[in-house]
mmCIF file of C-alpha atoms in Angstrom:
data_model
loop_
_atom_site.group_PDB
_atom_site.id
_atom_site.type_symbol
_atom_site.label_atom_id
_atom_site.label_comp_id
_atom_site.label_asym_id
_atom_site.label_seq_id
_atom_site.Cartn_x
_atom_site.Cartn_y
_atom_site.Cartn_z
ATOM 1 C CA MET G 264 -3.473 8.287 -8.108
ATOM 2 C CA ASN G 265 -0.879 5.301 -7.305
ATOM 3 C CA ASP G 266 -0.060 2.892 -9.866
ATOM 4 C CA SER G 267 -2.095 0.219 -8.664
ATOM 5 C CA ASN G 268 -5.002 2.391 -9.011
ATOM 6 C CA GLU G 269 -3.964 2.868 -12.736
ATOM 7 C CA HIS G 270 -3.290 -0.280 -13.443
ATOM 8 C CA ALA G 271 -6.653 -1.628 -11.870
ATOM 9 C CA TYR G 272 -8.082 0.823 -14.282
ATOM 10 C CA ILE G 273 -6.420 0.028 -17.299
ATOM 11 C CA ALA G 274 -7.320 -3.482 -16.391
ATOM 12 C CA ARG G 275 -10.767 -2.984 -16.222
ATOM 13 C CA ASN G 276 -10.484 -1.043 -19.542
ATOM 14 C CA ASP G 277 -9.025 -3.832 -21.063
ATOM 15 C CA LEU G 278 -11.551 -6.280 -19.698
ATOM 16 C CA VAL G 279 -13.949 -3.862 -21.229
ATOM 17 C CA ARG G 280 -12.692 -3.939 -24.719
ATOM 18 C CA SER G 281 -12.662 -7.601 -24.343
ATOM 19 C CA ALA G 282 -16.082 -8.106 -23.827
ATOM 20 C CA ILE G 283 -16.978 -5.492 -26.436
ATOM 21 C CA ALA G 284 -14.774 -7.856 -28.961
ATOM 22 C CA ARG G 285 -16.396 -10.743 -27.734
ATOM 23 C CA GLN G 286 -20.209 -9.485 -27.846
ATOM 24 C CA SER G 287 -19.649 -8.156 -31.570
ATOM 25 C CA GLN G 288 -18.468 -11.796 -32.353
ATOM 26 C CA ALA G 289 -21.518 -13.473 -30.559
ATOM 27 C CA GLU G 290 -24.614 -14.949 -32.274
ATOM 28 C CA PRO G 291 -27.523 -12.360 -32.733
ATOM 29 C CA THR G 292 -29.260 -11.213 -29.110
ATOM 30 C CA GLN G 293 -32.875 -11.790 -28.156
ATOM 31 C CA ALA G 294 -33.147 -7.985 -29.132
ATOM 32 C CA GLN G 295 -31.858 -8.197 -32.113
ATOM 33 C CA THR G 296 -34.621 -10.725 -33.334
ATOM 34 C CA LYS G 297 -36.903 -9.099 -35.882
ATOM 35 C CA GLN G 298 -40.609 -10.233 -36.076
ATOM 36 C CA VAL G 299 -41.549 -8.893 -39.884
ATOM 37 C CA ALA G 300 -44.033 -10.450 -42.059
ATOM 38 C CA THR G 301 -42.503 -11.933 -44.853
ATOM 39 C CA LYS G 302 -43.517 -13.755 -48.041
ATOM 40 C CA PRO G 303 -43.208 -17.589 -48.269
ATOM 41 C CA GLN G 304 -40.174 -19.257 -48.942
ATOM 42 C CA THR G 305 -38.685 -21.586 -51.002
ATOM 43 C CA VAL G 306 -35.497 -23.668 -50.407
ATOM 44 C CA ASN G 307 -32.517 -23.197 -52.788
ATOM 45 C CA THR G 308 -30.056 -26.073 -51.621
ATOM 46 C CA GLN G 309 -30.520 -30.062 -52.185
ATOM 47 C CA LEU G 310 -30.908 -30.327 -48.282
ATOM 48 C CA LEU G 311 -31.234 -27.777 -45.810
ATOM 49 C CA ASN G 312 -30.953 -28.680 -41.905
ATOM 50 C CA ILE G 313 -33.358 -27.358 -39.745
ATOM 51 C CA ARG G 314 -31.303 -26.593 -36.067
ATOM 52 C CA SER G 315 -32.564 -25.886 -32.484
ATOM 53 C CA ASN G 316 -31.172 -22.486 -32.194
ATOM 54 C CA PRO G 317 -29.930 -19.771 -34.552
ATOM 55 C CA ASN G 318 -26.002 -21.458 -34.589
ATOM 56 C CA ALA G 319 -24.172 -24.017 -36.968
ATOM 57 C CA LYS G 320 -23.121 -25.856 -34.265
ATOM 58 C CA ALA G 321 -26.932 -26.309 -33.106
ATOM 59 C CA GLY G 322 -28.767 -29.971 -32.874
ATOM 60 C CA VAL G 323 -30.154 -30.492 -36.140
ATOM 61 C CA VAL G 324 -34.202 -31.205 -35.449
ATOM 62 C CA ALA G 325 -35.486 -31.905 -39.066
ATOM 63 C CA GLN G 326 -34.094 -31.623 -42.809
ATOM 64 C CA VAL G 327 -35.987 -29.953 -45.835
ATOM 65 C CA GLY G 328 -35.295 -30.953 -49.435
ATOM 66 C CA GLN G 329 -34.643 -28.442 -52.602
ATOM 67 C CA ASP G 330 -38.103 -26.322 -53.698
ATOM 68 C CA SER G 331 -39.955 -27.279 -50.516
ATOM 69 C CA ILE G 332 -41.907 -23.860 -49.209
ATOM 70 C CA VAL G 333 -41.349 -23.023 -45.798
ATOM 71 C CA LEU G 334 -43.088 -19.834 -43.932
ATOM 72 C CA VAL G 335 -40.358 -17.415 -41.882
ATOM 73 C CA ASN G 336 -41.458 -16.573 -38.345
ATOM 74 C CA LYS G 337 -38.905 -14.204 -37.810
ATOM 75 C CA THR G 338 -34.844 -13.440 -38.239
ATOM 76 C CA GLN G 339 -32.288 -13.068 -36.180
ATOM 77 C CA GLY G 340 -29.077 -11.993 -38.297
ATOM 78 C CA SER G 341 -28.479 -14.084 -41.171
ATOM 79 C CA TRP G 342 -30.640 -17.035 -39.490
ATOM 80 C CA SER G 343 -34.441 -17.755 -40.177
ATOM 81 C CA GLU G 344 -36.753 -19.098 -37.816
ATOM 82 C CA ILE G 345 -39.086 -21.539 -40.017
ATOM 83 C CA SER G 346 -42.260 -23.554 -39.830
ATOM 84 C CA TYR G 347 -42.170 -26.510 -42.372
ATOM 85 C CA ASN G 348 -45.301 -28.664 -41.780
ATOM 86 C CA GLU G 349 -45.001 -29.650 -38.142
ATOM 87 C CA THR G 350 -41.604 -28.915 -37.721
ATOM 88 C CA ARG G 351 -40.258 -25.378 -36.089
ATOM 89 C CA GLY G 352 -36.398 -24.604 -35.903
ATOM 90 C CA TRP G 353 -34.000 -22.218 -37.423
ATOM 91 C CA VAL G 354 -31.912 -22.270 -40.793
ATOM 92 C CA ALA G 355 -29.279 -19.694 -42.523
ATOM 93 C CA SER G 356 -31.211 -17.414 -44.778
ATOM 94 C CA ARG G 357 -28.594 -17.528 -47.421
ATOM 95 C CA TYR G 358 -30.746 -21.056 -48.482
ATOM 96 C CA LEU G 359 -34.079 -19.530 -48.886
ATOM 97 C CA THR G 360 -35.758 -17.201 -51.621
ATOM 98 C CA VAL G 361 -38.769 -15.940 -51.755
ATOM 99 C CA ALA G 362 -41.625 -17.935 -53.589
ATOM 100 C CA GLU G 363 -42.359 -16.905 -56.925
ATOM 101 C CA ASN G 364 -45.479 -18.926 -57.280
ATOM 102 C CA PRO G 365 -48.720 -17.949 -55.392
ATOM 103 C CA ILE G 366 -48.789 -20.764 -52.151
ATOM 104 C CA TYR G 367 -51.688 -22.156 -51.117
ATOM 105 C CA ALA G 368 -52.972 -24.012 -48.173
ATOM 106 C CA HIS G 369 -55.944 -25.664 -46.718
ATOM 107 C CA VAL G 370 -58.024 -25.159 -43.697
ATOM 108 C CA THR G 371 -57.491 -27.629 -41.235
ATOM 109 C CA ALA G 372 -59.824 -26.766 -38.515
ATOM 110 C CA ILE G 373 -63.611 -27.180 -38.840
ATOM 111 C CA LYS G 374 -63.861 -23.480 -38.049
ATOM 112 C CA LEU G 375 -61.109 -21.135 -38.356
ATOM 113 C CA ASN G 376 -61.681 -17.166 -37.517
ATOM 114 C CA VAL G 377 -59.551 -14.757 -39.662
ATOM 115 C CA ARG G 378 -58.492 -11.547 -37.940
ATOM 116 C CA ASN G 379 -57.497 -8.348 -38.785
ATOM 117 C CA ALA G 380 -54.078 -8.596 -36.830
ATOM 118 C CA PRO G 381 -52.791 -11.377 -34.905
ATOM 119 C CA PRO G 382 -53.294 -12.416 -32.558
ATOM 120 C CA THR G 383 -55.957 -11.215 -31.105
ATOM 121 C CA GLY G 384 -57.518 -8.699 -33.826
ATOM 122 C CA ALA G 385 -61.307 -8.479 -34.468
ATOM 123 C CA VAL G 386 -62.796 -11.264 -36.337
ATOM 124 C CA LEU G 387 -63.372 -10.599 -39.779
ATOM 125 C CA PHE G 388 -64.716 -13.493 -41.367
ATOM 126 C CA GLN G 389 -64.372 -17.573 -40.767
ATOM 127 C CA LEU G 390 -63.108 -20.519 -42.975
ATOM 128 C CA ASN G 391 -63.986 -24.140 -43.085
ATOM 129 C CA LYS G 392 -62.518 -27.264 -43.339
ATOM 130 C CA GLY G 393 -60.831 -27.455 -46.653
ATOM 131 C CA ASP G 394 -60.969 -23.903 -47.515
ATOM 132 C CA LYS G 395 -58.204 -23.298 -50.102
ATOM 133 C CA VAL G 396 -56.311 -20.297 -49.030
ATOM 134 C CA THR G 397 -53.733 -18.084 -50.962
ATOM 135 C CA ILE G 398 -50.700 -17.310 -48.349
ATOM 136 C CA ASP G 399 -49.536 -13.498 -48.390
ATOM 137 C CA SER G 400 -46.869 -13.752 -45.943
ATOM 138 C CA SER G 401 -46.089 -14.810 -42.593
ATOM 139 C CA ARG G 402 -44.816 -13.342 -38.734
ATOM 140 C CA ASN G 403 -44.606 -15.613 -36.007
ATOM 141 C CA ASN G 404 -46.572 -18.322 -36.506
ATOM 142 C CA TRP G 405 -49.602 -16.201 -37.842
ATOM 143 C CA VAL G 406 -50.301 -16.102 -41.650
ATOM 144 C CA LYS G 407 -51.807 -13.989 -43.886
ATOM 145 C CA ILE G 408 -53.971 -14.927 -45.915
ATOM 146 C CA LYS G 409 -56.601 -14.228 -48.828
ATOM 147 C CA TYR G 410 -59.627 -15.965 -49.906
ATOM 148 C CA LYS G 411 -61.688 -14.803 -52.489
ATOM 149 C CA ASP G 412 -61.790 -11.027 -52.319
ATOM 150 C CA LYS G 413 -61.331 -11.162 -48.306
ATOM 151 C CA SER G 414 -57.670 -10.980 -46.274
ATOM 152 C CA GLY G 415 -56.868 -11.456 -42.996
ATOM 153 C CA TRP G 416 -54.921 -13.421 -40.675
ATOM 154 C CA VAL G 417 -54.194 -16.774 -39.001
ATOM 155 C CA ALA G 418 -53.104 -18.758 -37.208
ATOM 156 C CA GLN G 419 -50.080 -21.354 -38.936
ATOM 157 C CA ARG G 420 -51.195 -24.273 -37.503
ATOM 158 C CA PHE G 421 -54.418 -24.384 -38.556
ATOM 159 C CA LEU G 422 -53.287 -24.514 -41.986
ATOM 160 C CA ASP G 423 -51.927 -27.586 -44.576
ATOM 161 C CA LEU G 424 -49.577 -26.479 -47.006
ATOM 162 C CA THR G 425 -49.785 -27.843 -50.622
#
């Protein structure tokens, strides 16, 4: 092996080490995104920026005030993708705490199918516009609800948090 080949090999190793170091400092990748069911969350800071991406430098799409209830769709590193009213975006997870009291919502659709699993699970029963449900948890724009003695999953867009 001559010196130029050795030098190229060393440079390649340095390049790989550099790429690995940069990757460890980067924002979490899509593969690191977790879509787990989470309880409704309460904002624990005076005013929380909702951002377009999971990055402190990303644009602010909206703001939400202290003690507001939000639903977490998924997490990515130290960020949570939330839904709040008609807004969907990313917030730093440290500004959210699990809501202690039951969270209620009203059905906004004329008829709403309640499924055994999102998004295409079997329909268990239907709710009517105005029915009041208790939110148990949320996952990727689906909400596990309780209604009387029944429970199941509904699309979040058909609920109005109260």
